[in-house]
mmCIF file of C-alpha atoms in Angstrom:
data_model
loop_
_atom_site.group_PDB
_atom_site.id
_atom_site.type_symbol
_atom_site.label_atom_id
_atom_site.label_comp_id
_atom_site.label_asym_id
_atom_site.label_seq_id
_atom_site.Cartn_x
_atom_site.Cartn_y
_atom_site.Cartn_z
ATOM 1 C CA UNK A 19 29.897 138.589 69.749
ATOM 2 C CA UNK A 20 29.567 140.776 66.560
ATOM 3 C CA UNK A 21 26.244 141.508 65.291
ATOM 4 C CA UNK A 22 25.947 140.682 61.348
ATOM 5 C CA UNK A 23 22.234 141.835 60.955
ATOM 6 C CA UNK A 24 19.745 141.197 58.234
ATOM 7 C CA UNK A 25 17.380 144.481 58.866
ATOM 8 C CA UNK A 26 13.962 142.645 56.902
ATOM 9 C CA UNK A 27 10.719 145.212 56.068
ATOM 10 C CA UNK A 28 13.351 147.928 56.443
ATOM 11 C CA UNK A 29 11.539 150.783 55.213
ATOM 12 C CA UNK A 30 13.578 153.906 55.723
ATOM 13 C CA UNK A 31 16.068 152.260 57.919
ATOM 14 C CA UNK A 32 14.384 152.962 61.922
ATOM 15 C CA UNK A 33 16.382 149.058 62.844
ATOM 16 C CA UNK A 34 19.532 150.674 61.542
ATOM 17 C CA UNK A 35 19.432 153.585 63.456
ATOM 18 C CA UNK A 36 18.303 151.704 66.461
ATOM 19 C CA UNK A 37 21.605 149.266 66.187
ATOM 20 C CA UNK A 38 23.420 152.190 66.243
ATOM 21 C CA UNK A 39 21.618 154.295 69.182
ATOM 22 C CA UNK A 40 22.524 150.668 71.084
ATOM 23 C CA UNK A 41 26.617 150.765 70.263
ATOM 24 C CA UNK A 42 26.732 147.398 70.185
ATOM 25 C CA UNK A 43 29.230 145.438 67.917
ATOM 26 C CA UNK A 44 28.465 144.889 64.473
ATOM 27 C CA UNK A 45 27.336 145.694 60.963
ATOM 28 C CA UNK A 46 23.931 145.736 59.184
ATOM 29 C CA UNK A 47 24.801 143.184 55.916
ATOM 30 C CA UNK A 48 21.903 144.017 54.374
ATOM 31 C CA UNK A 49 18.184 145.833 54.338
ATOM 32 C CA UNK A 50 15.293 144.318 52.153
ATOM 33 C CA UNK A 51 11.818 145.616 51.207
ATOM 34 C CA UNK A 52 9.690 146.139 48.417
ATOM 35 C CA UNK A 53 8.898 149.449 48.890
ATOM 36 C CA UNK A 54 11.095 151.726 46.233
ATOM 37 C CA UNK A 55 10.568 154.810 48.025
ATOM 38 C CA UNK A 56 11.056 153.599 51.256
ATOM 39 C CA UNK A 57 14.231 151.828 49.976
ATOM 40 C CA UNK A 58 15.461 155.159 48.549
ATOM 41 C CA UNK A 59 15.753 156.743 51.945
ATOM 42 C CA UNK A 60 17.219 154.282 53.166
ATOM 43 C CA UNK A 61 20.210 154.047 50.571
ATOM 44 C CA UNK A 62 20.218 157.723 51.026
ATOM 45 C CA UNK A 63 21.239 157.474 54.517
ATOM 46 C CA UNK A 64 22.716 154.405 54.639
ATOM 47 C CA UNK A 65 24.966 154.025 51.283
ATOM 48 C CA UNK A 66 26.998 151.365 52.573
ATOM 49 C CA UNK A 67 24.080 149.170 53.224
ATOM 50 C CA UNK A 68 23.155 146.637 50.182
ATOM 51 C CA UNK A 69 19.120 147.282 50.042
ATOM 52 C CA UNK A 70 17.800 144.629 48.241
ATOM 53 C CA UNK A 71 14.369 145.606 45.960
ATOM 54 C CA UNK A 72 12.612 141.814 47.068
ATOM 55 C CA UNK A 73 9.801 140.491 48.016
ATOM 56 C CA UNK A 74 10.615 138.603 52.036
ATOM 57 C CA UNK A 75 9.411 135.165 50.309
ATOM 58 C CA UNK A 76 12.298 135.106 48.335
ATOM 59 C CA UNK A 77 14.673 134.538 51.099
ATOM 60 C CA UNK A 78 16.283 131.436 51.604
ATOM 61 C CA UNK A 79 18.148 129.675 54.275
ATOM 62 C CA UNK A 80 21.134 129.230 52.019
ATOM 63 C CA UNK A 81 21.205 133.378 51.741
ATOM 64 C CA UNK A 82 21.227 134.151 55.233
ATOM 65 C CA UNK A 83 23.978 131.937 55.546
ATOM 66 C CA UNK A 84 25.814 133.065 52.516
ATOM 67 C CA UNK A 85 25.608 136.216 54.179
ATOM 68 C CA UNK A 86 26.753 135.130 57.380
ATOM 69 C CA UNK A 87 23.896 136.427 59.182
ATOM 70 C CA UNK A 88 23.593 136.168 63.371
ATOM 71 C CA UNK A 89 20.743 138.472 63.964
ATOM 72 C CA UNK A 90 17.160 139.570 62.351
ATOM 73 C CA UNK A 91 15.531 143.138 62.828
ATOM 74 C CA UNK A 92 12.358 143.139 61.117
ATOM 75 C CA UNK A 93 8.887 145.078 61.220
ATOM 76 C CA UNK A 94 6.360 142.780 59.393
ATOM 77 C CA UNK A 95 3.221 144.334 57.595
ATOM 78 C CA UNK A 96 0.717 145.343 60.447
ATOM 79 C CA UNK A 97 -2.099 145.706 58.323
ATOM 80 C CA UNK A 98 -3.540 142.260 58.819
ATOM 81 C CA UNK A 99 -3.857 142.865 62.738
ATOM 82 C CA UNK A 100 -5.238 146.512 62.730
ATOM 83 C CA UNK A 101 -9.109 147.966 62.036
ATOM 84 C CA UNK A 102 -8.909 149.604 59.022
ATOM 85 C CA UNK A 103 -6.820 146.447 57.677
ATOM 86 C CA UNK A 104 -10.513 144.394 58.921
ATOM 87 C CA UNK A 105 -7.842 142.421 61.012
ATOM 88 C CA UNK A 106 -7.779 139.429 58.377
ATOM 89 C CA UNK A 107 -5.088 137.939 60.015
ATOM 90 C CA UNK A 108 -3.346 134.879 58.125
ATOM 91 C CA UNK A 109 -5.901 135.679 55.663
ATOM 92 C CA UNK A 110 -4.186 138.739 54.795
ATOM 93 C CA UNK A 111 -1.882 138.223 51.949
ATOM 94 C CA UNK A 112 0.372 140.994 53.670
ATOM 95 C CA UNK A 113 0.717 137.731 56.111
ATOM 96 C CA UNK A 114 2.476 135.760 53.595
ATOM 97 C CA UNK A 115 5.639 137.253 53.801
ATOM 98 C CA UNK A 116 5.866 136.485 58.329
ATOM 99 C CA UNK A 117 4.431 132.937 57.602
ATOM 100 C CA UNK A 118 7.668 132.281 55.155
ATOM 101 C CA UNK A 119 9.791 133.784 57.708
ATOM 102 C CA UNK A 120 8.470 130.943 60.451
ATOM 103 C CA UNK A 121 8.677 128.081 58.020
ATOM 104 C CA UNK A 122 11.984 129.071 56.692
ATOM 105 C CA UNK A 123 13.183 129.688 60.621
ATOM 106 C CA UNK A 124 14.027 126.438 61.568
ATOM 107 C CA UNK A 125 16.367 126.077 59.082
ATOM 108 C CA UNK A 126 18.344 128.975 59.653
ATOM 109 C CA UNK A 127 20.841 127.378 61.497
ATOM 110 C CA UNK A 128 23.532 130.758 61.754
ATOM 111 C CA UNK A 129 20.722 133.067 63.311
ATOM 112 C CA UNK A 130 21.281 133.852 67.134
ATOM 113 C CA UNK A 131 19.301 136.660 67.599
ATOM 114 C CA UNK A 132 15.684 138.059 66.734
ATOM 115 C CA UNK A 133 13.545 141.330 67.161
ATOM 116 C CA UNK A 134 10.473 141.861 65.697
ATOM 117 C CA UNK A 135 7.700 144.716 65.925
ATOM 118 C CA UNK A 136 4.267 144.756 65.027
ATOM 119 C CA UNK A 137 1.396 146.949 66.055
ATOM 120 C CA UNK A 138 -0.579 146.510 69.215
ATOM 121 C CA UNK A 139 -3.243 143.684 68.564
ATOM 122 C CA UNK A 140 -0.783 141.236 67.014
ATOM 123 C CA UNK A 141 -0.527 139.504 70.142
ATOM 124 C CA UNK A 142 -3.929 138.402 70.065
ATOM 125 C CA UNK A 143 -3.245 137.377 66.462
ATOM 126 C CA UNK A 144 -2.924 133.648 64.875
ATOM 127 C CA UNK A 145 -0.360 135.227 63.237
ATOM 128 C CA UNK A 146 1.609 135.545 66.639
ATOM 129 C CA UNK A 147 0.832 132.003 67.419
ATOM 130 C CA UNK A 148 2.595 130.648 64.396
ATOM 131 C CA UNK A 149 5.711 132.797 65.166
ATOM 132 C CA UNK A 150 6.056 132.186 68.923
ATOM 133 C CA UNK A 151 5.639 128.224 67.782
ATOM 134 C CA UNK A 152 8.473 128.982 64.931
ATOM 135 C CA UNK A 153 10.736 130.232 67.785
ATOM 136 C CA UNK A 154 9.840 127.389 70.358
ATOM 137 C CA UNK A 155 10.584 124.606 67.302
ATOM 138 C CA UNK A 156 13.925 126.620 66.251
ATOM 139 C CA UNK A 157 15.540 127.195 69.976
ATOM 140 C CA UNK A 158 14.905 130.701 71.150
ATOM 141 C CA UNK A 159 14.432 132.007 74.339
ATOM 142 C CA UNK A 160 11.899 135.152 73.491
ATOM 143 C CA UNK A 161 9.916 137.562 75.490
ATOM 144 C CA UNK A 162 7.102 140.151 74.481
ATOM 145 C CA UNK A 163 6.027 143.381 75.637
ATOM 146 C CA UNK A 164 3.600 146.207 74.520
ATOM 147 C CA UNK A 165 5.527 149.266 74.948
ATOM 148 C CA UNK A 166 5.261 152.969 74.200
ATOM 149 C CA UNK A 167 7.785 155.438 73.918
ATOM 150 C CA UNK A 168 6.498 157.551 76.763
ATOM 151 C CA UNK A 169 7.306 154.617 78.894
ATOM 152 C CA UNK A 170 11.056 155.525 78.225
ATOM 153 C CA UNK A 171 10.856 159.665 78.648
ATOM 154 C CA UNK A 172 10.127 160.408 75.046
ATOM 155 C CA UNK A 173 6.941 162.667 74.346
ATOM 156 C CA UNK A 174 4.949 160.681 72.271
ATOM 157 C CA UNK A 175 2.391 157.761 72.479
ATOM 158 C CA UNK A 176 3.041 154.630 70.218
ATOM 159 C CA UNK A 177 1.633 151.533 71.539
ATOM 160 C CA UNK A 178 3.688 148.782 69.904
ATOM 161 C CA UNK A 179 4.511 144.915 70.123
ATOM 162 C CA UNK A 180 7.613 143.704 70.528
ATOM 163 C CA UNK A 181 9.155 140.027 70.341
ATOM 164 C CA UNK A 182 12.671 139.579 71.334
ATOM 165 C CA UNK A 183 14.618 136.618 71.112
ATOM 166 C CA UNK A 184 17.960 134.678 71.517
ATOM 167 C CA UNK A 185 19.460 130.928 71.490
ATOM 168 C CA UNK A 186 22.457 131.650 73.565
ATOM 169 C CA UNK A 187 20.660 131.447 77.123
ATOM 170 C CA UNK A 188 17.441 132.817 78.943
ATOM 171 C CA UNK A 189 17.108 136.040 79.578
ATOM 172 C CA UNK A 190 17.376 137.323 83.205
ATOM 173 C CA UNK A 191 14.187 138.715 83.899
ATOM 174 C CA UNK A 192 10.479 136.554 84.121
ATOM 175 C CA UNK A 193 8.572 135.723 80.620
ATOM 176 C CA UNK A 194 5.017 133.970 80.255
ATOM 177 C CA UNK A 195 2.883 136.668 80.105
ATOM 178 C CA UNK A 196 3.144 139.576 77.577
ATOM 179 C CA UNK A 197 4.838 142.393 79.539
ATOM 180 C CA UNK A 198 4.021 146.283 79.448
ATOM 181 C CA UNK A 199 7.406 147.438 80.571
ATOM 182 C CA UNK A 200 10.576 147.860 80.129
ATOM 183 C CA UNK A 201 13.392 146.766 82.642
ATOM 184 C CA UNK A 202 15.161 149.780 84.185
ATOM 185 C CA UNK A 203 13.071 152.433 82.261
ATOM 186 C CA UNK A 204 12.450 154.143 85.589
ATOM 187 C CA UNK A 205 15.543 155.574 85.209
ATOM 188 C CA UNK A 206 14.978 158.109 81.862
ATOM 189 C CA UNK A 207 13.737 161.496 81.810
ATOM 190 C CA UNK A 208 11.344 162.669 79.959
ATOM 191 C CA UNK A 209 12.035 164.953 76.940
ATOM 192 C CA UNK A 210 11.226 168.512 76.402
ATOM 193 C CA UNK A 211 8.896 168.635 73.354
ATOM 194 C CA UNK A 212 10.143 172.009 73.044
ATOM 195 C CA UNK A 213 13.733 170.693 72.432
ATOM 196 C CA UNK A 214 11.979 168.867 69.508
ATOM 197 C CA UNK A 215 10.413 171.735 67.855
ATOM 198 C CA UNK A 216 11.209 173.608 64.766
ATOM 199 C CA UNK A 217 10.952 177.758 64.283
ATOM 200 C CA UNK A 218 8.232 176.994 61.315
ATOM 201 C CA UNK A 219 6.973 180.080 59.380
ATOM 202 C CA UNK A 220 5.871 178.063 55.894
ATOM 203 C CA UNK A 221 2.421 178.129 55.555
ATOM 204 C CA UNK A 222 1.633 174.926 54.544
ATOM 205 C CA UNK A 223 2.162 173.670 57.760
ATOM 206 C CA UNK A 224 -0.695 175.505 58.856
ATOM 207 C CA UNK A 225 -4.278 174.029 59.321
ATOM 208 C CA UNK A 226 -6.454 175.860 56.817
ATOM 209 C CA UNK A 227 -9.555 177.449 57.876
ATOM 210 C CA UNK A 228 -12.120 174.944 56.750
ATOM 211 C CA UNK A 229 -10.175 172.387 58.545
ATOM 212 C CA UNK A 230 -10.246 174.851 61.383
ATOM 213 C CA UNK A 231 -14.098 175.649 61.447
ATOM 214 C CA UNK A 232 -15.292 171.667 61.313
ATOM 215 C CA UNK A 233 -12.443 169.916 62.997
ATOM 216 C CA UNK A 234 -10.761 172.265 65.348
ATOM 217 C CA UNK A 235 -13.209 170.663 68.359
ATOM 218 C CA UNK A 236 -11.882 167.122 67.425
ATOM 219 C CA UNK A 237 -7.796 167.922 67.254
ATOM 220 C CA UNK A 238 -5.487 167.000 69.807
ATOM 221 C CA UNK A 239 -3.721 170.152 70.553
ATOM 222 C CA UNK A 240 -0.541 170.575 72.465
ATOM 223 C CA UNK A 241 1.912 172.848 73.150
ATOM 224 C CA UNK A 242 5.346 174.004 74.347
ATOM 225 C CA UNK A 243 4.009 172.896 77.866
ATOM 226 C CA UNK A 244 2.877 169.405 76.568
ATOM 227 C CA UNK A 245 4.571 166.026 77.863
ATOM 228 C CA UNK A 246 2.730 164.135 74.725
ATOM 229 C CA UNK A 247 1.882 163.779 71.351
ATOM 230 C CA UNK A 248 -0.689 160.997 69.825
ATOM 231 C CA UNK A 249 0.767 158.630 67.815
ATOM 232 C CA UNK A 250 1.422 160.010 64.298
ATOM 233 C CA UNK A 251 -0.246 158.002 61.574
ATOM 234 C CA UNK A 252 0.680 157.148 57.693
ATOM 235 C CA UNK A 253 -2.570 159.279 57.288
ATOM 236 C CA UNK A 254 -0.880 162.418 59.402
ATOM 237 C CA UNK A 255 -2.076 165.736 57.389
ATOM 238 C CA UNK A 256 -3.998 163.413 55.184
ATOM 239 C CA UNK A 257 -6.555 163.407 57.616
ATOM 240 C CA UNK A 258 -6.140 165.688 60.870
ATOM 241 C CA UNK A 259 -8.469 163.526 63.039
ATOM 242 C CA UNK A 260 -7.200 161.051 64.950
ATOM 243 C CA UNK A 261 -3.431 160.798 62.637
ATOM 244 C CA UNK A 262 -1.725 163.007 65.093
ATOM 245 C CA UNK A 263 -1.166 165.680 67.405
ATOM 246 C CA UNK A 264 -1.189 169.338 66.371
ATOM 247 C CA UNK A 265 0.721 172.118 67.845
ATOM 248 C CA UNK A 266 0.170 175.803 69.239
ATOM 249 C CA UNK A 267 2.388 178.318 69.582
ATOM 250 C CA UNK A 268 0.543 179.938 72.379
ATOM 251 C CA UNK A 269 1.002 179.677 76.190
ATOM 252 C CA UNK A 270 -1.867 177.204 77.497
ATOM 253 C CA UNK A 271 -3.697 179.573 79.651
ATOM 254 C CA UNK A 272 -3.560 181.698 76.558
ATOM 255 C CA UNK A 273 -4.950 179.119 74.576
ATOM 256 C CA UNK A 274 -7.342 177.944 76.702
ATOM 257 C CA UNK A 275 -8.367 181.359 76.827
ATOM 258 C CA UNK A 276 -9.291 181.673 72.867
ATOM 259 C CA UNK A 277 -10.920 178.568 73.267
ATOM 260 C CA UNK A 278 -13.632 179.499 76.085
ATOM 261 C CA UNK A 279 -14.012 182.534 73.738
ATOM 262 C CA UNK A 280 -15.091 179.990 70.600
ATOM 263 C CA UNK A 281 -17.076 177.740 72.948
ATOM 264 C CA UNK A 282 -19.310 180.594 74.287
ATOM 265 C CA UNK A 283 -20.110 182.002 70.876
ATOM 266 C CA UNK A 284 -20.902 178.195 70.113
ATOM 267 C CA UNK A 285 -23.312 178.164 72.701
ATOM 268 C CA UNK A 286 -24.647 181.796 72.346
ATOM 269 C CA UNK A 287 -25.006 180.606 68.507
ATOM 270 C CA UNK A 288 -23.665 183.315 67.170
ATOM 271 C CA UNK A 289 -23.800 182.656 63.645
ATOM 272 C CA UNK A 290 -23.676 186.614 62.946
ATOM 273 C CA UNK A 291 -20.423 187.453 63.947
ATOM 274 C CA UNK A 292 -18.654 184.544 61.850
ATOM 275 C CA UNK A 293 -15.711 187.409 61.233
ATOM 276 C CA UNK A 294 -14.753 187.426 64.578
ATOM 277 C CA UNK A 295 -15.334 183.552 65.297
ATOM 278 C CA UNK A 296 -12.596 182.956 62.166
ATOM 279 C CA UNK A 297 -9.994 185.499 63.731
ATOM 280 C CA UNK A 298 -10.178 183.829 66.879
ATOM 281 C CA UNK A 299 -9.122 180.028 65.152
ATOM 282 C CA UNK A 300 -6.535 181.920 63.248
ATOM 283 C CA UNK A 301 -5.172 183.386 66.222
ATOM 284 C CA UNK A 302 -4.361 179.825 67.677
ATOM 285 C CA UNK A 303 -2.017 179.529 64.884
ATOM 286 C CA UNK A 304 -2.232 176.087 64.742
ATOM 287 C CA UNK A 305 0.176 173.926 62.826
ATOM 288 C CA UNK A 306 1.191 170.353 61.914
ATOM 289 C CA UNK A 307 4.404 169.124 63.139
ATOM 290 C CA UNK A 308 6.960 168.922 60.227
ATOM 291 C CA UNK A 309 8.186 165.543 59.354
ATOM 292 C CA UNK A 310 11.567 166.436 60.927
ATOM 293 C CA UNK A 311 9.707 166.952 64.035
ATOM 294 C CA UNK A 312 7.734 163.893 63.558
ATOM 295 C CA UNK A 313 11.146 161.642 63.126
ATOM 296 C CA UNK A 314 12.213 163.436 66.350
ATOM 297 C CA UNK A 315 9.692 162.227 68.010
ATOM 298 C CA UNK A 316 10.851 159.062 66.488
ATOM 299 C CA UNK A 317 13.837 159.132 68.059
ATOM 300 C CA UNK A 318 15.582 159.509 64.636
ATOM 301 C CA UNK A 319 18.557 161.513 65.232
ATOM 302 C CA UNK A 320 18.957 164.768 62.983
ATOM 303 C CA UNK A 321 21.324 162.918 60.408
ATOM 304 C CA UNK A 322 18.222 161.418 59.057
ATOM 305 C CA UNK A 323 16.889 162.722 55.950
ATOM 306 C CA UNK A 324 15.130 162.255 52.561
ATOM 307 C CA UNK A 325 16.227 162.654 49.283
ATOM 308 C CA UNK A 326 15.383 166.105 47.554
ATOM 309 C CA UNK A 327 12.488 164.569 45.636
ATOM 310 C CA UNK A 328 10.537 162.899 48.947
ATOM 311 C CA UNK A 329 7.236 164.684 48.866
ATOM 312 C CA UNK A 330 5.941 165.819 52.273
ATOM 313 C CA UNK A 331 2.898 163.351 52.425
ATOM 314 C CA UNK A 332 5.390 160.788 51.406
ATOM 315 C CA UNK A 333 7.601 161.716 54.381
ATOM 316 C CA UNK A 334 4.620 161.113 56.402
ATOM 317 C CA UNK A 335 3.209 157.991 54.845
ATOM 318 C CA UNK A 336 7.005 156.379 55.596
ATOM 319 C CA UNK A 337 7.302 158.106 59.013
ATOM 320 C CA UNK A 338 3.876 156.516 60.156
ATOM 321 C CA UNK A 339 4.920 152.936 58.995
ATOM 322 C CA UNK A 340 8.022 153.667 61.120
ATOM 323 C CA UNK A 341 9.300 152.231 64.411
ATOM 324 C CA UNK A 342 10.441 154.210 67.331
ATOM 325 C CA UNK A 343 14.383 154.583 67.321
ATOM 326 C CA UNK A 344 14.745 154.590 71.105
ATOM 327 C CA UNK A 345 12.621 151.896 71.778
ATOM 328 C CA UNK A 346 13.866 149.865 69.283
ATOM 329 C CA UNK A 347 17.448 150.478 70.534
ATOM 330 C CA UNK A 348 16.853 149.775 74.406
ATOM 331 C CA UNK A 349 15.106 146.298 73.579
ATOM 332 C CA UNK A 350 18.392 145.497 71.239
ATOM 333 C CA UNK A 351 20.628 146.162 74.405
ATOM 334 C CA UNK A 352 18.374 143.967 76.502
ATOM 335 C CA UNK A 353 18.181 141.328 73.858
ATOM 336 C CA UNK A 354 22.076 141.078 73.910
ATOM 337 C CA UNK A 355 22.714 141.553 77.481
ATOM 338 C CA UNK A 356 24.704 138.776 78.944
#
């Protein structure tokens, strides 16, 4: 069976890629979101892909099936399930567009196949309750997971939710319970993060000093030697706590080194030899990771990119509202597997 996918809360196109990274059968018929610069970088990339400039309420049955749809990729708003979103839940407007989806559902008689991703908490939402009763009422078979892409060899942390879901039959493996990995993903190797990394020599990449002197303590720091990264955030160079890793060029020991130097003259407060104390931070050369690292760590492959005018913090902003490709892409193949 041919895929015919309706990619919904596209963004810059992370379901695409991940239909492709699965070579399955198929075509994506069409991509929808109302975000204009997201939508841009995803024509950009995708030019045979209609992207449709709507709001998700204004879907109908009747267009699915005009289109001839079989199978739904979509990444609802996770603002309404997250902190800094005060986890409103179905009392988040940014709800109303996944509530349409579950009353429109039932009626869209042509759809075979479903993934969706949200960000870890959704589970516990009402939000999830609704959709999981939406499925039930329309026929699917589903199962969930909470999975990050470290889980599957690739050196980055990104705690996600994940619904999949199919009428055709069950799936193989046991449901009922939410389920924290992935069948058979004993079997990858985990990524260099060197193999990842740009040479980088622009300087506004690098962490300024003031950023240096009061946040240097709080950073997550890795390096060539790292098997990690944090999960990178909309806010990533925005804010440099807690929005991402940041990287050193240095050797560990030889980092580790500069920092026992810093953390005595913290100690010894040594506010007289402030000279020496800056030299030292510079000398880690610390830097943020470019967005075309960042959509490596993605799993975007290296034919991804943004048009001309796509500011950095823009690049950021869409990366962090992203999906991981590789994730995305194994959970297709398991969806479909027969």
């Amino acid at each position: 069976m041919e895929l015919n996918i309706l990619e919904l809360f596209s963004g810059i196109g992370g379901m695409h890629y991940a239909f492709e990274y699965s070579q399955l059968k198929g075509n994506v018929r069409a991509a929808m979101d109302i975000n204009t610069v997201a939508n841009a970088v995803y024509a950009h990339n995708h030019r045979q892909t209609p992207v449709m400039n709507n709001n998700i309420q204004k879907l109908s049955p009747k267009t699915i099936e005009k289109l001839q749809i079989n199978t739904v990729l979509m990444s609802p708003p996770c603002q309404p399930h997250t902190r800094v979103g005060q986890k409103r839940d179905i009392e988040d407007k940014r709800s109303d567009a996944l509530n349409h989806i579950c009353e429109m559902l039932p009626m869209c008689h042509t759809v075979q196949y479903i993934l969706m991703e949200n960000v870890k908490g959704f589970e516990e939402s009402i939000a999830r309750t609704k959709y999981i009763e939406a499925l039930e009422k329309s026929g699917f078979y589903y199962r969930e997971f909470i999975l990050t892409p470290t889980q599957i060899g690739v050196p980055n942390t990104r705690h996600r939710y994940y619904c999949i879901a199919r009428k055709a039959n069950d799936f193989s493996f046991d449901g009922g319970q939410i389920l924290t990995s992935l069948p058979g993903a004993e079997t990858f190797k985990t990524k260099s993060l060197s193999s990842l990394l740009e040479q980088v020599t622009l300087p506004e990449f690098r962490l300024d000093e003031k950023v240096l002197k009061k946040r240097v303590w709080l950073l997550d720091i890795v390096t060539n030697e790292s098997t990690n990264t944090m999960c990178f955030t909309k806010a990533y160079t925005h804010y440099c706590e807690g929005t991402g890793s940041v990287f050193c060029p240095l050797a560990l020991s030889e980092m580790q080194n500069i920092f026992a130097k810093l953390k005595s003259m913290d100690d010894a407060n040594d506010g007289c030899n402030q000279t020496e104390y800056t030299e030292l931070l510079q000398k880690l050369g610390l830097r943020y990771f470019t967005p075309r690292e960042v959509s490596r760590l993605m799993c975007f492959p290296d034919n991804f990119d943004f048009p001309k005018e796509t500011t950095n913090r823009q690049k950021y902003r869409l990366l962090g509202n992203s999906i991981n490709v590789q994730v995305v892409g194994e959970l297709i193949k398991l969806m479909c597997e027969t």
